[in-house]
Short mmCIF file of C-alpha atoms in Angstrom, two decimals:
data_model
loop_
_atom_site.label_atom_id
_atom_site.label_comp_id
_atom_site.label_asym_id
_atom_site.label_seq_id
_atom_site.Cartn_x
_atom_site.Cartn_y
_atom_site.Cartn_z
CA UNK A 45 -0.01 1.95 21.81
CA UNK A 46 1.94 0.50 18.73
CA UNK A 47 -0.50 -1.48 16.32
CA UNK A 48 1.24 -3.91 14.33
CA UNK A 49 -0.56 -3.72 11.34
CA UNK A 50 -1.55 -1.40 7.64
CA UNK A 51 -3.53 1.18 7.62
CA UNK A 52 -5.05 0.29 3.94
CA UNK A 53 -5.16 3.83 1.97
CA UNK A 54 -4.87 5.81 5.56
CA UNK A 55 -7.76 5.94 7.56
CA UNK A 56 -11.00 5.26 5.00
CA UNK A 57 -13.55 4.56 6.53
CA UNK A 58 -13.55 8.17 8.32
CA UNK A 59 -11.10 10.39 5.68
CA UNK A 60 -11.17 10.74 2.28
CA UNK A 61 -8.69 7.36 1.46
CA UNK A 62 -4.78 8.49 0.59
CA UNK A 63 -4.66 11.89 1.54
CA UNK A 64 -3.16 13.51 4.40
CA UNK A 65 -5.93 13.41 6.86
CA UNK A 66 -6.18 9.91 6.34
CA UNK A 67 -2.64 8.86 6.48
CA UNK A 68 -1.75 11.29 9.46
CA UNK A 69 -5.09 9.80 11.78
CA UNK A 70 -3.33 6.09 10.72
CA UNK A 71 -0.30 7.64 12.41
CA UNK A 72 -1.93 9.34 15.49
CA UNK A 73 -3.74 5.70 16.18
CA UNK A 74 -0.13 4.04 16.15
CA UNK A 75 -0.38 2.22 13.20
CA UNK A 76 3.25 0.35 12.40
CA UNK A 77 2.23 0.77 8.25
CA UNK A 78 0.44 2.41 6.17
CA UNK A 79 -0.73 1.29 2.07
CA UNK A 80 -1.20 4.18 -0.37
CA UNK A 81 -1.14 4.48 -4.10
CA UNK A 82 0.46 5.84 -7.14
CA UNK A 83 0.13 7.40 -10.39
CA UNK A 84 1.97 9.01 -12.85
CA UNK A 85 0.31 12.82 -13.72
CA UNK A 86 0.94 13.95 -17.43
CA UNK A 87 3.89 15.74 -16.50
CA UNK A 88 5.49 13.19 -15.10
CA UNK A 89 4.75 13.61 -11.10
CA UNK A 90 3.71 10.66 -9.05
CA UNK A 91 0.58 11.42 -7.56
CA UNK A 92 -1.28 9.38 -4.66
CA UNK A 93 -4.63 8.24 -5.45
CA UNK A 94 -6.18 4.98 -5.76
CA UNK A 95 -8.27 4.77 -8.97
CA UNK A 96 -7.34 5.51 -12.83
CA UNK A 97 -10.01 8.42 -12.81
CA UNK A 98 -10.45 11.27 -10.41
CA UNK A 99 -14.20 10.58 -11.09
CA UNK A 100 -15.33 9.01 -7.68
CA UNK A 101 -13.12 11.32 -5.48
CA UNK A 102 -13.16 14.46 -7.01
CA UNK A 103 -15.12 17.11 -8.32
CA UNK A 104 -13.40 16.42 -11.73
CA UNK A 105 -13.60 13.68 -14.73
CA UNK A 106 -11.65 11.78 -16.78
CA UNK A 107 -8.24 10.03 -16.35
CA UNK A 108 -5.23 10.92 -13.82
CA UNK A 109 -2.87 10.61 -16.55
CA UNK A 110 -4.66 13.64 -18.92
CA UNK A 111 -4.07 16.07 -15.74
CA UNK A 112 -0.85 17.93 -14.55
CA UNK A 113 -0.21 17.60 -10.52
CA UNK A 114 -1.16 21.16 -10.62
CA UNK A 115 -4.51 20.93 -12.26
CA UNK A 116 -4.77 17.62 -10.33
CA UNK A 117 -3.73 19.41 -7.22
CA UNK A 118 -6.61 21.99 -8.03
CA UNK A 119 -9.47 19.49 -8.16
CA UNK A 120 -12.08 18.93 -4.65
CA UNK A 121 -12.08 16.16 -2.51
CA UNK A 122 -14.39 16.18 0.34
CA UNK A 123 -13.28 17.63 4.08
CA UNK A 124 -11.07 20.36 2.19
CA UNK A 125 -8.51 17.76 1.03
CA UNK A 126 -6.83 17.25 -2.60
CA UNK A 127 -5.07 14.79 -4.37
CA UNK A 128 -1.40 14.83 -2.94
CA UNK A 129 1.93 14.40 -4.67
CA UNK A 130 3.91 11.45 -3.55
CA UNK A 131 6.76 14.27 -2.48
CA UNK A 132 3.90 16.36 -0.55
CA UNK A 133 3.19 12.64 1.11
CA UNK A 134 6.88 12.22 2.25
CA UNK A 135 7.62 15.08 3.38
CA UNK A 136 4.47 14.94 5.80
CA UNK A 137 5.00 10.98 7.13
CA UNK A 138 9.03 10.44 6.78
CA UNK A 139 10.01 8.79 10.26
CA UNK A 140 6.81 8.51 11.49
CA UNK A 141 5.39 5.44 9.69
CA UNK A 142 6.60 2.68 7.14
CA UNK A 143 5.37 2.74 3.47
CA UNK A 144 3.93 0.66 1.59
CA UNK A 145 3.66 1.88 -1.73
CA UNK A 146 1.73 0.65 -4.83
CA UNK A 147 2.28 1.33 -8.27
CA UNK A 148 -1.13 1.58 -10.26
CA UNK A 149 0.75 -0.19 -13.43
CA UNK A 150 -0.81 -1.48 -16.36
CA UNK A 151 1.52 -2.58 -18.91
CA UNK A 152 2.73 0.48 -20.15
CA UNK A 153 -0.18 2.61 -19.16
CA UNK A 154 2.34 4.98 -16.88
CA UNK A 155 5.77 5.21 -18.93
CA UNK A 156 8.45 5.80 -16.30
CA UNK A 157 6.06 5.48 -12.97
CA UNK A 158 8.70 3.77 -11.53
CA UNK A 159 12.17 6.13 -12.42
CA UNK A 160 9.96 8.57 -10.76
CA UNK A 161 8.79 6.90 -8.06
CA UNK A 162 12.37 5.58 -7.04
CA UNK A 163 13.61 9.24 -7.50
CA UNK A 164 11.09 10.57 -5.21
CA UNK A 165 11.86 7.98 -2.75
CA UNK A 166 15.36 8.54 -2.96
CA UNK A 167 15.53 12.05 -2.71
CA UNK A 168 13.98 11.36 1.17
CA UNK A 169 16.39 8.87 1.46
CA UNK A 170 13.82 5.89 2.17
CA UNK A 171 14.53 3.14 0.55
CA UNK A 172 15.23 0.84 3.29
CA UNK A 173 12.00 2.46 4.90
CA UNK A 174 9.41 1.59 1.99
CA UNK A 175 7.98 -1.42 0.25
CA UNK A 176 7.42 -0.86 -3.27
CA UNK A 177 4.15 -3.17 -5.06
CA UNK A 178 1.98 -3.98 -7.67
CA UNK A 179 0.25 -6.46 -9.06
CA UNK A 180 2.27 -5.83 -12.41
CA UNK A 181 4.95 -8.57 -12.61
CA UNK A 182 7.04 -5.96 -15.47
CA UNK A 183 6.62 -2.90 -13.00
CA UNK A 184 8.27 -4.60 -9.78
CA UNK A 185 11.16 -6.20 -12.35
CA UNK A 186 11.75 -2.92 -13.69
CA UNK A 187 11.84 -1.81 -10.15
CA UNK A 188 14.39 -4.51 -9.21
CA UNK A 189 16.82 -3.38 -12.34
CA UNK A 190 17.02 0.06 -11.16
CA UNK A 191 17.42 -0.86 -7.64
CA UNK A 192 19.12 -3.76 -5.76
CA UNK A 193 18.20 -1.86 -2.94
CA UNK A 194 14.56 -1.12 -2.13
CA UNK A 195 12.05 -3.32 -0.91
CA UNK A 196 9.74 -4.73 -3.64
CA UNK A 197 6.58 -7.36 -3.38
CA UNK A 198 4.16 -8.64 -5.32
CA UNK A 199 0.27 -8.31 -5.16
CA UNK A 200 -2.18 -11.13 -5.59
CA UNK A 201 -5.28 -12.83 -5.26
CA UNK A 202 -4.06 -16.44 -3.90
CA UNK A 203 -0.61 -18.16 -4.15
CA UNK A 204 1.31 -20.81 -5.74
CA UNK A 205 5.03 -22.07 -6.03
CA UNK A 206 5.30 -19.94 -9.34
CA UNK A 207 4.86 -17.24 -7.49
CA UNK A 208 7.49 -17.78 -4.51
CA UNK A 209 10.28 -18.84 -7.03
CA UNK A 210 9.44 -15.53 -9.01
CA UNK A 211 9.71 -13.79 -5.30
CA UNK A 212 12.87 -15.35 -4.80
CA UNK A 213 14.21 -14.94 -8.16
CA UNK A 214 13.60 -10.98 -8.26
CA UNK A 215 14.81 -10.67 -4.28
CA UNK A 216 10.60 -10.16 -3.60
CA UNK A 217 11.04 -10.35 0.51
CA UNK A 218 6.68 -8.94 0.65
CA UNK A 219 3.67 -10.76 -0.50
CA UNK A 220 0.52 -9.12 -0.40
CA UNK A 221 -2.17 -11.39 -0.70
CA UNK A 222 -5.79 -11.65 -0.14
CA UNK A 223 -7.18 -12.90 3.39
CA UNK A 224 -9.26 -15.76 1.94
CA UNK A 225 -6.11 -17.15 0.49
CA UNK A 226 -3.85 -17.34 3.17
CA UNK A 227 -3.71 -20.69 4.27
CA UNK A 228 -1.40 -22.18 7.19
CA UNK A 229 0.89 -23.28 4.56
CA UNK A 230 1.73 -20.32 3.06
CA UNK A 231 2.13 -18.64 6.59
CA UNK A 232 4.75 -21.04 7.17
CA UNK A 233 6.14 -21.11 3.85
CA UNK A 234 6.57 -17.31 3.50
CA UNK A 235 8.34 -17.96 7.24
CA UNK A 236 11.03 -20.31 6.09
CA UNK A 237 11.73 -18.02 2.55
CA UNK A 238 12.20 -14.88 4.54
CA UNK A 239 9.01 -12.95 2.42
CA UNK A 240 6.84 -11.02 5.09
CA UNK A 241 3.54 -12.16 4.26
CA UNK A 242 0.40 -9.32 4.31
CA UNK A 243 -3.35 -10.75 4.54
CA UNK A 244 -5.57 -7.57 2.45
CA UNK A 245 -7.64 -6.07 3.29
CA UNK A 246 -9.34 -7.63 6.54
CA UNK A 247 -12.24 -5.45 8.11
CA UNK A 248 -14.35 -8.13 9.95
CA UNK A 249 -13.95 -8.40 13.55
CA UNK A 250 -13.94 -11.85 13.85
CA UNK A 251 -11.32 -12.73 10.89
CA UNK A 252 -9.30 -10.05 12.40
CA UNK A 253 -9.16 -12.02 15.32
CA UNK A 254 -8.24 -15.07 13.38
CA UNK A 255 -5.15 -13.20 11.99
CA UNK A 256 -4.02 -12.36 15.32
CA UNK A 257 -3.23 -16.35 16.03
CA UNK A 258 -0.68 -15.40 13.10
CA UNK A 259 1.57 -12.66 14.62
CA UNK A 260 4.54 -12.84 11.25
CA UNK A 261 1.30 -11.91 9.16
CA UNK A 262 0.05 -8.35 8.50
CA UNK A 263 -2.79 -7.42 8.61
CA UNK A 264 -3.93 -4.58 6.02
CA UNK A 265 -7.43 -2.86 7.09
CA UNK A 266 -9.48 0.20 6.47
CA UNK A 267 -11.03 -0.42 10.05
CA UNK A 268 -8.14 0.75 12.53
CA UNK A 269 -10.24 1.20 15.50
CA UNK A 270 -12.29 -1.81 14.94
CA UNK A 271 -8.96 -3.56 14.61
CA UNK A 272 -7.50 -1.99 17.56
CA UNK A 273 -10.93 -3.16 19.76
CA UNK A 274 -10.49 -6.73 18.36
CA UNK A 275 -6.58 -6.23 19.78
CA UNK A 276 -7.45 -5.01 22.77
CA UNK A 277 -9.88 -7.34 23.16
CA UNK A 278 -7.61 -10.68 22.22
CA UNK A 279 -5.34 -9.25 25.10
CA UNK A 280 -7.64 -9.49 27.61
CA UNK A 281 -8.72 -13.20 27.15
#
């Protein structure tokens, strides 16, 4: 069964969110996407983790960016798993499902995050097979100067015309916005502008169900089976 949706950080509610084990059960369920996020180590490696610190998945402390990949690589995360490069990633998921991958950028916080991330992507040749994103305006424009080519989209909250003309101005074809804010006439708007719209991150039954009277939007979860049940069960009404 092929699930038309994003696996939000893998599977995270039963794996230790972006690391293998996560992202491989989001392919073994089906799952059409998957969301995972990126770092820059202080040598220069983008690695895949979600917060600034290693404090609340590791056994370490302090900041992602004061650690090599190796000493990152080094540090415990619980069921025998470790923080993963975003080549170690690749390598593991190329052709098996699409990426959407988001740059933790702050301002300046990760100088050249995205050189490296584009190089990485590049050198699996997948950039017509990712979606790059951020909340960071500067990060997805740098993006868009070094590549005509690659998918990029913006993260937000809720949405407004400044934000669709920015879309369309940059070549943005992937919103990501949250659930509560998607509104009928966005749905439709996003439609008629070519942007694939994403609701994040949905993990109530019954608003998943609500989605699925939406079929152009994706839904972004960390609940694949629940979302698969609410499927399953939507089919059979």
């Amino acid at each position: 069964m092929t699930i038309q949706a994003v696996a939000h950080r893998g599977y995270p509610k039963k794996y230790p969110e972006n690391t293998l084990s996560s992202f491989l059960k989001a392919v073994e369920l089906g799952f059409t996407h998957l969301e995972l996020d990126v770092h820059l180590s202080k040598d220069g490696i983008p690695v895949v983790i979600h917060d600034h610190t290693i404090d609340r998945m590791t056994n370490g402390t302090g900041r992602v960016a004061d650690y090599t990949a190796s000493e990152l690589q080094s540090l415990n995360i619980k069921q025998d798993e470790h923080i993963p490069t975003l080549d170690e990633v690749l390598r593991a998921l190329k052709g098996k499902i699409e990426l959407n991958i988001e740059l933790k950028q702050m301002g300046n916080c990760y100088p050249q995050l995205e050189e490296k991330v584009l190089e990485v992507i590049k050198e699996f040749n997948l950039l017509n097979q990712v979606v790059i994103t951020s909340f960071d305006f500067d990060a997805l424009e740098k993006i868009r100067q070094l590549s005509s080519d690659v998918r990029i989209g913006l993260i937000t909250f809720g949405c407004s015309k400044a934000i669709l003309d920015w879309s369309l101005e940059m070549g943005a074809t992937f919103l990501s916005m949250h659930y509560a804010f998607v509104t009928e006439h966005y749905i439709h708007r996003c439609q008629e502008l070519g942007i694939q719209l994403m609701a994040w991150t949905v993990n109530e039954t019954s608003i998943m169900k609500k989605f699925q009277e939406y079929p152009s939007v994706w839904v972004c979860t960390d609940e694949l089976e629940y979302f698969m049940e609410a499927l399953e069960l939507s089919n059979s009404v």
